[in-house]
Short mmCIF file of C-alpha atoms in Angstrom, two decimals:
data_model
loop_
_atom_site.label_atom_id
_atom_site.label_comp_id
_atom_site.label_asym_id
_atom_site.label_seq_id
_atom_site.Cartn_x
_atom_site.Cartn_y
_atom_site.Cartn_z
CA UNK A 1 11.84 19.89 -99.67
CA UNK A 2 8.63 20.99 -97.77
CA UNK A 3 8.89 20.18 -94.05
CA UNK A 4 7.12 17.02 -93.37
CA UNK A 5 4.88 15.89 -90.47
CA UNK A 6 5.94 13.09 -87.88
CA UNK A 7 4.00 10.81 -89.36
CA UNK A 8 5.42 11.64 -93.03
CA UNK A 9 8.68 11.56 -91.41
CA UNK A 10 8.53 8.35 -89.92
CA UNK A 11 7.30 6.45 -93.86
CA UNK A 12 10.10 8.65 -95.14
CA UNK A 13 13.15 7.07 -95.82
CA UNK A 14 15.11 6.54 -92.73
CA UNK A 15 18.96 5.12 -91.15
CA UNK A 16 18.59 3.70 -87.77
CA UNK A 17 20.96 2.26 -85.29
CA UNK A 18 21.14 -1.33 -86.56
CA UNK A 19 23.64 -0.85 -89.68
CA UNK A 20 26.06 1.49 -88.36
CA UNK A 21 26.11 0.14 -84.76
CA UNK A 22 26.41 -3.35 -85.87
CA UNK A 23 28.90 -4.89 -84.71
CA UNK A 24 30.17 -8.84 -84.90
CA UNK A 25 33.61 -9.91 -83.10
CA UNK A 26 33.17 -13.08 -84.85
CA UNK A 27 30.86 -15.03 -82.28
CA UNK A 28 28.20 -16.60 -82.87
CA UNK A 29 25.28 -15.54 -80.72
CA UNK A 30 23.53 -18.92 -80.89
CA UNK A 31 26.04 -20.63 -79.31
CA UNK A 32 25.80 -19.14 -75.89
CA UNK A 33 29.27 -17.55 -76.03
CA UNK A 34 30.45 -14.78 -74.21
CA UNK A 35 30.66 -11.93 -76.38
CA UNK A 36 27.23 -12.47 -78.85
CA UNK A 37 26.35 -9.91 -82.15
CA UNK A 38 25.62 -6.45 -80.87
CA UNK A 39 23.92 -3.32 -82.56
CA UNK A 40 21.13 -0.97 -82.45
CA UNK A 41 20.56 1.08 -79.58
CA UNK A 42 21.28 -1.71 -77.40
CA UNK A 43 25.39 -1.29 -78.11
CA UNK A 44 24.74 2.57 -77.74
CA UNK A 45 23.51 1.83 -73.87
CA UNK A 46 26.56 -0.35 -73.41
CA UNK A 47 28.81 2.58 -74.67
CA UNK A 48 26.97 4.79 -72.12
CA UNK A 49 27.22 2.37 -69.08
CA UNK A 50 31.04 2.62 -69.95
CA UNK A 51 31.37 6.04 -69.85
CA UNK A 52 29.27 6.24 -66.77
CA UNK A 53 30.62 3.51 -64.63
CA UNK A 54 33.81 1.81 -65.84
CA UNK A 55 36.47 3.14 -63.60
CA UNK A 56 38.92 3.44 -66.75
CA UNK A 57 36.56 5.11 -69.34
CA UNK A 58 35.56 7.17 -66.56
CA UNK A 59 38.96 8.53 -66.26
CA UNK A 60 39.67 9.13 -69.53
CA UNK A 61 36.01 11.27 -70.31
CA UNK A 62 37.36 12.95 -67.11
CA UNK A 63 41.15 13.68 -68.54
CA UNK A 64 39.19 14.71 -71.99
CA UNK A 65 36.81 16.90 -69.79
CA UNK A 66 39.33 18.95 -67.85
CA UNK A 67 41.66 19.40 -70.83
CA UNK A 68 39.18 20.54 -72.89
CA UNK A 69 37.80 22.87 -70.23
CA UNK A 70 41.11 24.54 -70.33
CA UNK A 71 41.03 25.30 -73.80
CA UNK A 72 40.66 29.04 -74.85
CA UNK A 73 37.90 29.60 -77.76
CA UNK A 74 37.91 32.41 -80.26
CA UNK A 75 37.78 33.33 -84.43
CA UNK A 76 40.49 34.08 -86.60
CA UNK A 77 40.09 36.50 -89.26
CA UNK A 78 38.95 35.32 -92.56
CA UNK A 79 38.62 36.36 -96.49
CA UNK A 80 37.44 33.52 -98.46
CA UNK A 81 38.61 31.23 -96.53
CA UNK A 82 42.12 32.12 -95.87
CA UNK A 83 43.27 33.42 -93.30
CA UNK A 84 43.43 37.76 -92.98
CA UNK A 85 44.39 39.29 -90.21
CA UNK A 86 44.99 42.64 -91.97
CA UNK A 87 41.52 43.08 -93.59
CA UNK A 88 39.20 45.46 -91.18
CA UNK A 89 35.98 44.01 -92.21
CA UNK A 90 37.18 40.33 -91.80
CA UNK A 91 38.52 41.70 -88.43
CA UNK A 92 35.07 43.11 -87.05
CA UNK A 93 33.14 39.62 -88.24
CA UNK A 94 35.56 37.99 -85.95
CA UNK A 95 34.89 40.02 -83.14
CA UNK A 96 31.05 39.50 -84.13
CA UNK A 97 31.79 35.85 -84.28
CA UNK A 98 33.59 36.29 -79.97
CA UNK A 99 30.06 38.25 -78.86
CA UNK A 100 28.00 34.83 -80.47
CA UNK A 101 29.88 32.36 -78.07
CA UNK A 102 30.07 35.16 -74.87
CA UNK A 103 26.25 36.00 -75.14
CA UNK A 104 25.31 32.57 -75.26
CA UNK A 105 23.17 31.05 -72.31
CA UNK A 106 25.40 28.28 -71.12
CA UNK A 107 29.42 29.33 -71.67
CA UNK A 108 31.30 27.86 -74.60
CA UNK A 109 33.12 25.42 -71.84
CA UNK A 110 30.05 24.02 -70.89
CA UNK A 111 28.69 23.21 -74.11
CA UNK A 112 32.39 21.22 -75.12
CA UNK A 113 31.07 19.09 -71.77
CA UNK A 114 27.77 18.26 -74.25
CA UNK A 115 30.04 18.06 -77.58
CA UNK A 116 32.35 15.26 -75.68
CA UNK A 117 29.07 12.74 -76.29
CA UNK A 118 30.97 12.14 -79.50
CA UNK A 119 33.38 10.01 -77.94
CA UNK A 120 31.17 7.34 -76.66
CA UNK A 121 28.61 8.10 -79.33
CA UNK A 122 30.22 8.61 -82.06
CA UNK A 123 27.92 11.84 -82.65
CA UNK A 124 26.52 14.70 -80.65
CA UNK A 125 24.07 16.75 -82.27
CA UNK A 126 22.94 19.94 -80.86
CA UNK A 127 20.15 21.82 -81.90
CA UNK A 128 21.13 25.98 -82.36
CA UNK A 129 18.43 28.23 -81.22
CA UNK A 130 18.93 32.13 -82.33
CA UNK A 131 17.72 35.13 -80.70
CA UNK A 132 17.63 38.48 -81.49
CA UNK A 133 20.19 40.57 -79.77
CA UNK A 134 17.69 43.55 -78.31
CA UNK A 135 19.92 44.30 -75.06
CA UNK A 136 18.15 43.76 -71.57
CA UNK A 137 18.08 40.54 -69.69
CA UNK A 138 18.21 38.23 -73.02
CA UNK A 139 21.46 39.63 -74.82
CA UNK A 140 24.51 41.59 -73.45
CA UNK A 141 24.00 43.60 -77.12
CA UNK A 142 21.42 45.46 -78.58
CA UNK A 143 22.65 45.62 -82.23
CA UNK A 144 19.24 43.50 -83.52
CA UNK A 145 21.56 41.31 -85.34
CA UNK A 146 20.25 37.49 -84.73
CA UNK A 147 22.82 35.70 -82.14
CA UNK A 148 23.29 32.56 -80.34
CA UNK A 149 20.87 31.75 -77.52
CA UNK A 150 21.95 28.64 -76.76
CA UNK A 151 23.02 25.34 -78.55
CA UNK A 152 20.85 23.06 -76.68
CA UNK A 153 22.27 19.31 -76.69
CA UNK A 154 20.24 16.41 -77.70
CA UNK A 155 20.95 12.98 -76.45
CA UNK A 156 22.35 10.70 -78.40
CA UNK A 157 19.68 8.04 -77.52
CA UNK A 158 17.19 10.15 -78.07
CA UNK A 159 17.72 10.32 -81.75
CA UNK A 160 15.29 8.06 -83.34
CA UNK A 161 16.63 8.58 -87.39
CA UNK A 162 17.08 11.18 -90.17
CA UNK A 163 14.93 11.64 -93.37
CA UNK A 164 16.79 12.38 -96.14
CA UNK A 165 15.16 14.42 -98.91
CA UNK A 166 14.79 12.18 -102.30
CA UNK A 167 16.17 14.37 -104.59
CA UNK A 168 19.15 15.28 -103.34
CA UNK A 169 19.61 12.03 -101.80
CA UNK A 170 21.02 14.23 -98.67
CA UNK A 171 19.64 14.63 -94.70
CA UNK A 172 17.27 17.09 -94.99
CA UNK A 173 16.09 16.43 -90.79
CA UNK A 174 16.72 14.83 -87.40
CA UNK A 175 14.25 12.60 -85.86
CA UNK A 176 13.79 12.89 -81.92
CA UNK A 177 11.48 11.05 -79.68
CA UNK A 178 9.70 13.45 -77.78
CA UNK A 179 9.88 16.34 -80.42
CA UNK A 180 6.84 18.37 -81.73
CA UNK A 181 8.39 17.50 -85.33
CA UNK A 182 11.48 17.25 -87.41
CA UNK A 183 14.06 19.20 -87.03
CA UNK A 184 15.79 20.81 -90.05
CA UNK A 185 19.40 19.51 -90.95
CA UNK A 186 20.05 23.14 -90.37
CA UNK A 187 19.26 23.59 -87.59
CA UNK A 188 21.79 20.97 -86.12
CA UNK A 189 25.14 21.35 -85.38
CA UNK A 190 26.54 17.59 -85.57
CA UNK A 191 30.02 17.35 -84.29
CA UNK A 192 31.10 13.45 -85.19
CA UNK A 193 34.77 11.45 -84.31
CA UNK A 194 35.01 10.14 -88.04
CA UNK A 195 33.38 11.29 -90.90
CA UNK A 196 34.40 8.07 -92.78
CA UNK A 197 30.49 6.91 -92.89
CA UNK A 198 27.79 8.54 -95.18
CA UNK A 199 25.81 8.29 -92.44
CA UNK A 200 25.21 11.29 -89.90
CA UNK A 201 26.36 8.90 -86.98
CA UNK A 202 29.53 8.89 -86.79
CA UNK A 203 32.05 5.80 -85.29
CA UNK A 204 32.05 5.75 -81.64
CA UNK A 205 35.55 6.17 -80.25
CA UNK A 206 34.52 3.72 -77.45
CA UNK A 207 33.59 0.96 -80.03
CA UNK A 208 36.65 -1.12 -80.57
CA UNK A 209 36.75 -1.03 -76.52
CA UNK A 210 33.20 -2.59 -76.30
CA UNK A 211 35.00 -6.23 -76.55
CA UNK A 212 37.59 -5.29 -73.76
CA UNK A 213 35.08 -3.73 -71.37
CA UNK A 214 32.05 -6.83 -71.35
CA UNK A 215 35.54 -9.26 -70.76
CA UNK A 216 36.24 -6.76 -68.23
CA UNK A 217 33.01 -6.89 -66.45
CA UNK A 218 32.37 -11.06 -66.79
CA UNK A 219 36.23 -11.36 -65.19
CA UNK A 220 35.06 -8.94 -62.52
CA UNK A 221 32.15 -11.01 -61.74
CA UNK A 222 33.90 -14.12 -61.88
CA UNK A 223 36.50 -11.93 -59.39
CA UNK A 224 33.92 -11.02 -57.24
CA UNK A 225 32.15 -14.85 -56.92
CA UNK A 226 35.32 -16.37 -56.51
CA UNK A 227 36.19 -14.13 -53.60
CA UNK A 228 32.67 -14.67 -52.31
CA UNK A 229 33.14 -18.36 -52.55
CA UNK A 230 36.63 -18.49 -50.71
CA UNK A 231 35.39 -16.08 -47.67
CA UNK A 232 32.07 -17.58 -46.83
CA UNK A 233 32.38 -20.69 -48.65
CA UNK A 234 28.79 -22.54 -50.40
CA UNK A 235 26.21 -24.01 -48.31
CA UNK A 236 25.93 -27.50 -48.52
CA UNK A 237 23.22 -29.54 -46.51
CA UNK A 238 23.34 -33.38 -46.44
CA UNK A 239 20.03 -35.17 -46.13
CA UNK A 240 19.27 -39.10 -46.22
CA UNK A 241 18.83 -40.39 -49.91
CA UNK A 242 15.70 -42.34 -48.16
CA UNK A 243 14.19 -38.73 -47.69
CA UNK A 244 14.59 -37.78 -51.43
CA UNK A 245 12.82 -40.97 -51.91
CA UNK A 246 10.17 -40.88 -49.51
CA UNK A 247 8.85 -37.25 -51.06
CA UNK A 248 8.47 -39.01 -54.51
CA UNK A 249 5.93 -41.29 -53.01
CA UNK A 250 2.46 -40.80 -54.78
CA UNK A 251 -1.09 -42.27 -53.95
CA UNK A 252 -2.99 -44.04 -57.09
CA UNK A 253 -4.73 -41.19 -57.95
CA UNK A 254 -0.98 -39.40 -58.18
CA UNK A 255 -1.44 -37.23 -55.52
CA UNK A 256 0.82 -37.18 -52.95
CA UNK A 257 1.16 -39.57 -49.78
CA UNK A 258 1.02 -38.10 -46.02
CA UNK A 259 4.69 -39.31 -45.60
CA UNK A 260 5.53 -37.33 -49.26
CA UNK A 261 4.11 -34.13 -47.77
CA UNK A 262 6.02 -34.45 -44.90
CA UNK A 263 9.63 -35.41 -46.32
CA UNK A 264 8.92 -32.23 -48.83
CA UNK A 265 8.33 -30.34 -45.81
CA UNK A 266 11.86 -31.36 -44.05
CA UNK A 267 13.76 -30.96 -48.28
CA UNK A 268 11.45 -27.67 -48.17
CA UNK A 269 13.26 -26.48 -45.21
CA UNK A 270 16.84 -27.81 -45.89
CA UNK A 271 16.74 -25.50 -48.83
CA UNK A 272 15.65 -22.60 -46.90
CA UNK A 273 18.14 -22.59 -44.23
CA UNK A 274 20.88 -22.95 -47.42
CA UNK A 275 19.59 -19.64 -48.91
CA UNK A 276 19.24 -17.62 -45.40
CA UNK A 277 22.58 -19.01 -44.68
CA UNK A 278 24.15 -18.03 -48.12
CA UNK A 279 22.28 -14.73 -48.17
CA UNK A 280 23.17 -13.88 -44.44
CA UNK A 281 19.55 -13.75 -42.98
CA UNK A 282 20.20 -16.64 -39.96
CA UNK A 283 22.31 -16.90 -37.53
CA UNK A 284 22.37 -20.39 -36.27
CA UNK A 285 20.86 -23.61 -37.67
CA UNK A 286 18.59 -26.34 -35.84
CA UNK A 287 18.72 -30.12 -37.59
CA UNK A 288 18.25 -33.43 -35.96
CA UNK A 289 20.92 -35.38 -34.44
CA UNK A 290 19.74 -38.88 -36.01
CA UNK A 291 22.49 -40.95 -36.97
CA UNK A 292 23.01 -44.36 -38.79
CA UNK A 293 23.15 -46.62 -35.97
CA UNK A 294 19.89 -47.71 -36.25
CA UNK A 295 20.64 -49.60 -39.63
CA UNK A 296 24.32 -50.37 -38.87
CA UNK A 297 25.50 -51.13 -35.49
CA UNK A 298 28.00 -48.73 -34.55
CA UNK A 299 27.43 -45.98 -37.39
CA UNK A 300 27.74 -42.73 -35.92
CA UNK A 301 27.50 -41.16 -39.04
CA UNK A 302 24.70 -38.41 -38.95
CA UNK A 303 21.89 -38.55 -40.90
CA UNK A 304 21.84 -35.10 -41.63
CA UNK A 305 24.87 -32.74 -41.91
CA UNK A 306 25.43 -28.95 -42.82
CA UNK A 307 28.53 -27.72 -43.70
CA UNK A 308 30.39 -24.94 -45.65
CA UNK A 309 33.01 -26.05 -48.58
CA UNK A 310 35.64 -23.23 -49.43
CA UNK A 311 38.16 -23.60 -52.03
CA UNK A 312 41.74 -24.21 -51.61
CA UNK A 313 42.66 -20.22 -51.93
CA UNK A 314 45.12 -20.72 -54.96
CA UNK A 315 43.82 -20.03 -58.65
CA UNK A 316 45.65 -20.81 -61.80
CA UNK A 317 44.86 -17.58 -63.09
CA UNK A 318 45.55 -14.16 -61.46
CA UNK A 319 42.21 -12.28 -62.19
CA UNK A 320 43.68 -9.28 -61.25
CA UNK A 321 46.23 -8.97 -63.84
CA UNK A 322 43.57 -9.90 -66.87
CA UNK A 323 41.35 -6.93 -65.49
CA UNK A 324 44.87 -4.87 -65.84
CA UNK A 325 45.03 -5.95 -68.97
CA UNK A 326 41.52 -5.20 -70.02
CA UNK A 327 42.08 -1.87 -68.84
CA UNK A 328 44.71 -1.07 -70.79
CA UNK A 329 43.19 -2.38 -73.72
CA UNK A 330 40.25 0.17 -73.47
CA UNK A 331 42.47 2.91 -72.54
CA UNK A 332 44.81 2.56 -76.24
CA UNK A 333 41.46 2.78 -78.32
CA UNK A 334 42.01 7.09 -77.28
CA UNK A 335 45.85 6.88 -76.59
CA UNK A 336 45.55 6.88 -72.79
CA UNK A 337 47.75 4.46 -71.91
CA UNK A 338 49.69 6.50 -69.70
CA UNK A 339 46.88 6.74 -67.14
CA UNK A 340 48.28 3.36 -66.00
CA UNK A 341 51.66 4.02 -65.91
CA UNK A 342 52.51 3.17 -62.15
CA UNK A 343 50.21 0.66 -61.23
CA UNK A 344 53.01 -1.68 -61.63
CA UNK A 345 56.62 -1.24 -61.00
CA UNK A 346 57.80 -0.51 -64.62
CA UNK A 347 56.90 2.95 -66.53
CA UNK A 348 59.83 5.08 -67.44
CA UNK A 349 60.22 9.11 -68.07
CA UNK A 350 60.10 8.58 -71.72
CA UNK A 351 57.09 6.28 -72.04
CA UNK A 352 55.13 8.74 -70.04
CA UNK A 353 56.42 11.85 -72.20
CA UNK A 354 55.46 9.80 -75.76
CA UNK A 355 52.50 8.46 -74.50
CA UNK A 356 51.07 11.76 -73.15
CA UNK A 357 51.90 13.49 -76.52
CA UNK A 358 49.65 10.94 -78.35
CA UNK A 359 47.04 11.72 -76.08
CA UNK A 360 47.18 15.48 -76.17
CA UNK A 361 47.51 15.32 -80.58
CA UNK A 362 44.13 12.91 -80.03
CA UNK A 363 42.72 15.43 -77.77
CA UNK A 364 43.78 18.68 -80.39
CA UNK A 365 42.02 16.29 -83.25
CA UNK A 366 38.76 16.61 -81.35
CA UNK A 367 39.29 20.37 -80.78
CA UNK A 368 39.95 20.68 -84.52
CA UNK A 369 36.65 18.23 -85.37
CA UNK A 370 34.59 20.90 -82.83
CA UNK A 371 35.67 24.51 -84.62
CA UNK A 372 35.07 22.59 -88.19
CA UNK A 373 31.10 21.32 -87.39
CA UNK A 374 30.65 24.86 -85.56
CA UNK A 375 32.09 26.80 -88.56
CA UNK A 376 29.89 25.32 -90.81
CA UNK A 377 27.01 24.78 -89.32
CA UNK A 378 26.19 27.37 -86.54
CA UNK A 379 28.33 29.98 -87.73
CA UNK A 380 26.73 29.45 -91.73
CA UNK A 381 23.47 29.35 -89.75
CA UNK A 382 23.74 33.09 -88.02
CA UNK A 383 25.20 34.38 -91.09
CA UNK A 384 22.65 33.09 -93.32
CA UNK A 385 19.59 35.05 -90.77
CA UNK A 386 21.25 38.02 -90.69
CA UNK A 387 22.37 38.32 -94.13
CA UNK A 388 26.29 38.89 -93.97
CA UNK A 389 28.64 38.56 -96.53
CA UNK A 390 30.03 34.70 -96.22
CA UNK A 391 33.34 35.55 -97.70
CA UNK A 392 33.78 37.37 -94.04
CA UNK A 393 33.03 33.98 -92.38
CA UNK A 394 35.93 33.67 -89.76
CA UNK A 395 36.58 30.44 -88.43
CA UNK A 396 36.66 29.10 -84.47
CA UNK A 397 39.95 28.18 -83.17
CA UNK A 398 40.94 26.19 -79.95
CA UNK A 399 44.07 27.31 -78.22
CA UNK A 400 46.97 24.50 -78.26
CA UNK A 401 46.53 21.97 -75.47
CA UNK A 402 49.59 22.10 -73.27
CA UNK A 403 51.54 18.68 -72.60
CA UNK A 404 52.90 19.93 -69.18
CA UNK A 405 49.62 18.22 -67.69
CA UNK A 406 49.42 15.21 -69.11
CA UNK A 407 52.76 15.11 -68.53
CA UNK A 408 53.08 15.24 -64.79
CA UNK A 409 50.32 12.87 -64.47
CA UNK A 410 52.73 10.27 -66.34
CA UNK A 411 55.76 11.31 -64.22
CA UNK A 412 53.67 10.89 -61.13
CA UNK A 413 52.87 7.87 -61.98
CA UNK A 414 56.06 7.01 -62.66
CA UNK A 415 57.38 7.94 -59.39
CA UNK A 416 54.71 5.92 -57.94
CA UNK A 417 55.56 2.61 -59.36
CA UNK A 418 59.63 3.55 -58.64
CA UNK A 419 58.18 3.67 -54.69
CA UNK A 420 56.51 0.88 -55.27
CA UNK A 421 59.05 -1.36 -56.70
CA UNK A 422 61.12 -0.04 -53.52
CA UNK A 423 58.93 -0.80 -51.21
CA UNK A 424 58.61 -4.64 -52.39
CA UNK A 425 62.29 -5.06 -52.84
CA UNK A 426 63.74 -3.64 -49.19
CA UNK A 427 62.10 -5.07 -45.79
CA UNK A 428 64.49 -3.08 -43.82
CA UNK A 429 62.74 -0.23 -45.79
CA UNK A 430 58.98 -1.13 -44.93
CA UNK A 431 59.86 -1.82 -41.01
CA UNK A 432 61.57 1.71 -40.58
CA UNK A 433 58.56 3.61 -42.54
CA UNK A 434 56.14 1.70 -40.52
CA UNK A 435 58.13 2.53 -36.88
CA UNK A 436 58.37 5.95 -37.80
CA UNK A 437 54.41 5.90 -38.70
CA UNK A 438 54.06 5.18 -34.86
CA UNK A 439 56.18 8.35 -33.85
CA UNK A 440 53.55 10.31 -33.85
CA UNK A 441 54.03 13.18 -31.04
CA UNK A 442 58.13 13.14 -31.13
CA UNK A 443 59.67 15.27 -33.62
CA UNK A 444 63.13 13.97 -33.25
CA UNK A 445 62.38 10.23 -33.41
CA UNK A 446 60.43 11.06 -36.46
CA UNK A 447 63.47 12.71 -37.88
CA UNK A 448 65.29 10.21 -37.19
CA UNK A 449 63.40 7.36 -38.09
CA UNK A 450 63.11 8.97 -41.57
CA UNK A 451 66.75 9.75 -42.02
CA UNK A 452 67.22 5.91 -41.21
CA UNK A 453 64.75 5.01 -43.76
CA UNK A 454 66.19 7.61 -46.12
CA UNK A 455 69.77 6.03 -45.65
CA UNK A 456 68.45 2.46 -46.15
CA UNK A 457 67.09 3.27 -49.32
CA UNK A 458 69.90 4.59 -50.79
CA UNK A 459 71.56 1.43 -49.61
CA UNK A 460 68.76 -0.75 -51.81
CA UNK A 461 68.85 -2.63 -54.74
CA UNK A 462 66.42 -0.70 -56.73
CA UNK A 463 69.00 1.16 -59.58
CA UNK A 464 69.89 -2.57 -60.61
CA UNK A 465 66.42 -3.31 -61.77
CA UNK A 466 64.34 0.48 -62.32
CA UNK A 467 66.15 3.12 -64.48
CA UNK A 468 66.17 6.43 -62.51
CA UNK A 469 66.58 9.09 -65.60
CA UNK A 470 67.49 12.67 -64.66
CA UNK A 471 64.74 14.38 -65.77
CA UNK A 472 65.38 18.30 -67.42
CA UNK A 473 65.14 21.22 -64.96
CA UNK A 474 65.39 19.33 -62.49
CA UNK A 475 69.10 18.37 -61.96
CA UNK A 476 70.28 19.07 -58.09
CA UNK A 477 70.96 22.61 -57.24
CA UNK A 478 74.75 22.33 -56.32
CA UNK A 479 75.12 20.74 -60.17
CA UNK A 480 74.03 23.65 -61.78
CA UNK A 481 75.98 26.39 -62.67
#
């Protein structure tokens, strides 16, 4: 298929955003309810708000981030496909295959940073620029074989389709806005979450979140008004129903009467000193002191009357603990639930320890997902320039991710919700730790405010209600043999 132009490209036949990213939690959009039929590029931006500002996604990209970051990268021998590590020649395309990802402009941990788009995506395509390895400033090696110069990531929102060629019924190039032309299939080095779809895009990791997270941010919202509403209460201001009246009042010719203009004036500025009150811009408020006496002998009532009304401070419904659910929603859809463990006073050893080793097999699927795209695309790519035999073709591998991380994040957690539950349960507790706070230039009533507060605790309630498992290794000293 001869390359075609943009604007060939763009009457060629296409996939956009709006089937794969469509996406319909069974509400109907008409109806003004809260979660409305999303798709298009309009989900994508919601999937990249969450990954940019939600406090939990955030985490987890981060926890995906550093783990990946402290993976080690290199090629395993190769004959056909099989593993050799015996065969010389399959041994020095290996090596080869090391001096691609070392001479590259921007190190191999770096570009994981780019390939970890797929997660909120769904697909992170890169396009793989070659150079020519002549030594000097460009390339560490001067054996004029063609190498990696970089593999330079393309946004994910940037990519505006892909034209597929017609007879072959296969994607033949990648649209981007902003590009001189099409870019050949190639040429691109897609790495995708699921490859369930026919389509080049991939499932977003973050979808089946998407639900959780716009709950999330309404209950926020409705958090933060509420709040807003109990501290500084709403501004009401009282006026005489006569005055409402009055600035009705209309000449024949429906314009307004003197007396109309001059009760809108005194509305006008009612509502004015309600929204610089509300919005903090005043700091006192002038009104008249008329009353009702006037009309009823005796009525003291005022005529006009400002005031601020609060709520009663108690809710049905503890906001907090739906956000804490909503959190932990989002964090199952990659198996980090453990990244709460602690913010309440339950979490043991062992629900840490299972929970972190679903987390690191998610994180070694991605690793796996990374060296399979790279294998076949940039590595087919360099060895199809420079002419080498393909039955040398090693393969990238991604050294195991170590548990002993994740797993001390869980057990810190842990230990942070045991504190936590003894903190809430022992008063005696709370008071010593907050004297011996106060001690803060003598030594010995610090130690002896803590060995108070150490004593009291081991007095406390807490093994009747939180397990305290003895974890391995770390049994007392005098216990061990």
């Amino acid at each position: 298929m001869a390359r075609p132009t943009n604007k060939q490209a763009q009457g060629a036949q296409q996939i956009g955003f709006t089937t794969p990213f469509a996406v319909n939690y069974g509400f109907d959009p008409s109806g003004g309810d809260m979660v409305p039929l999303i798709g298009g590029t309009a989900l994508l931006y919601d999937l990249r708000r969450m990954s940019l500002y939600d406090d939990t996604v955030g985490g987890m990209m981060w926890c995906i981030n550093s783990t990946l970051s402290q993976c080690s990268w290199g090629h395993v021998p190769q004959v056909d496909g099989k593993d050799n590590d015996e065969d010389a020649e399959a041994i020095r395309m290996a090596e080869f295959a090391d001096t691609l990802l070392a001479d590259m402009d921007q190190d191999i941990h770096e570009h994981m940073e780019s390939a970890v788009n797929m997660v909120w995506a769904g697909f992170a395509p890169h396009e793989i620029i070659l150079k020519q390895r002549n030594g000097g400033e460009e390339s560490e090696f001067s054996d004029k074989l063609w190498g990696i110069k970089s593999l330079a990531p393309r946004d994910p929102l940037s990519i505006s389709g892909w034209v597929y060629d017609p007879d072959t019924r296969e994607v033949a190039y990648m649209m981007q806005v902003g590009a001189k032309g099409p870019i050949p299939i190639a040429k691109v080095c897609n790495y995708r979450t699921s490859a369930s779809t026919p389509d080049p895009y991939g499932v977003p990791l973050l979808m089946p979140a998407w639900k959780s997270w716009r709950m999330k941010v309404r209950a926020q919202e409705t958090e933060a008004i509420a709040m807003d509403r109990e501290m500084t209460g709403l501004p009401v201001f009282r006026v005489p129903e006569d005055l409402l009246e009055q600035a009705n009042e209309r000449n024949s010719d429906s314009s307004y009467t003197t007396g109309a203009l001059a009760a809108q004036a005194r509305v006008q500025a009612a509502i004015t000193a309600v929204k610089d009150m509300r919005f903090n811009r005043s700091g006192g408020l002038v009104m008249p002191s008329d009353t009702y006496a006037d009309e009823t002998a005796g009525d003291r009532t005022p005529k006009y009357d400002f005031k601020l009304v609060t709520t009663s401070g108690q809710r049905s419904i503890d906001m907090r603990t739906v956000i804490r659910d909503y959190d932990r929603s989002i964090a199952r859809t990659v198996m980090m639930q453990f990244l709460h463990l602690g913010d309440r006073s339950g979490g043991s050893y062992a629900m840490s320890d299972d929970q972190s080793s679903m987390a690191m097999k998610s994180l070694q699927a991605l690793t796996s997902k990374v060296c399979t795209e790279f294998r076949r695309k940039a590595l087919k790519y360099v060895w199809m320039v420079n002419g080498l035999d393909a039955r040398y073709m090693p393969r990238l591998k991604a050294s195991d991710i170590s548990k002993e991380g994740l797993t001390a994040i869980g057990t810190f957690l842990r230990g942070l919700g045991a504190v936590q539950a003894l903190w809430d349960g022992d008063s005696e507790a709370r008071r010593e730790a907050l004297v011996m706070a106060n001690l803060h230039g003598n030594r010995a009533a610090q130690e002896s405010a803590a060995a108070t507060a150490v004593a009291t605790a081991k007095q406390a309630s807490l093994p009747k209600t939180v397990q305290q498992p003895t974890l391995p290794g770390l049994e007392p000293a005098e216990n061990k043999p």
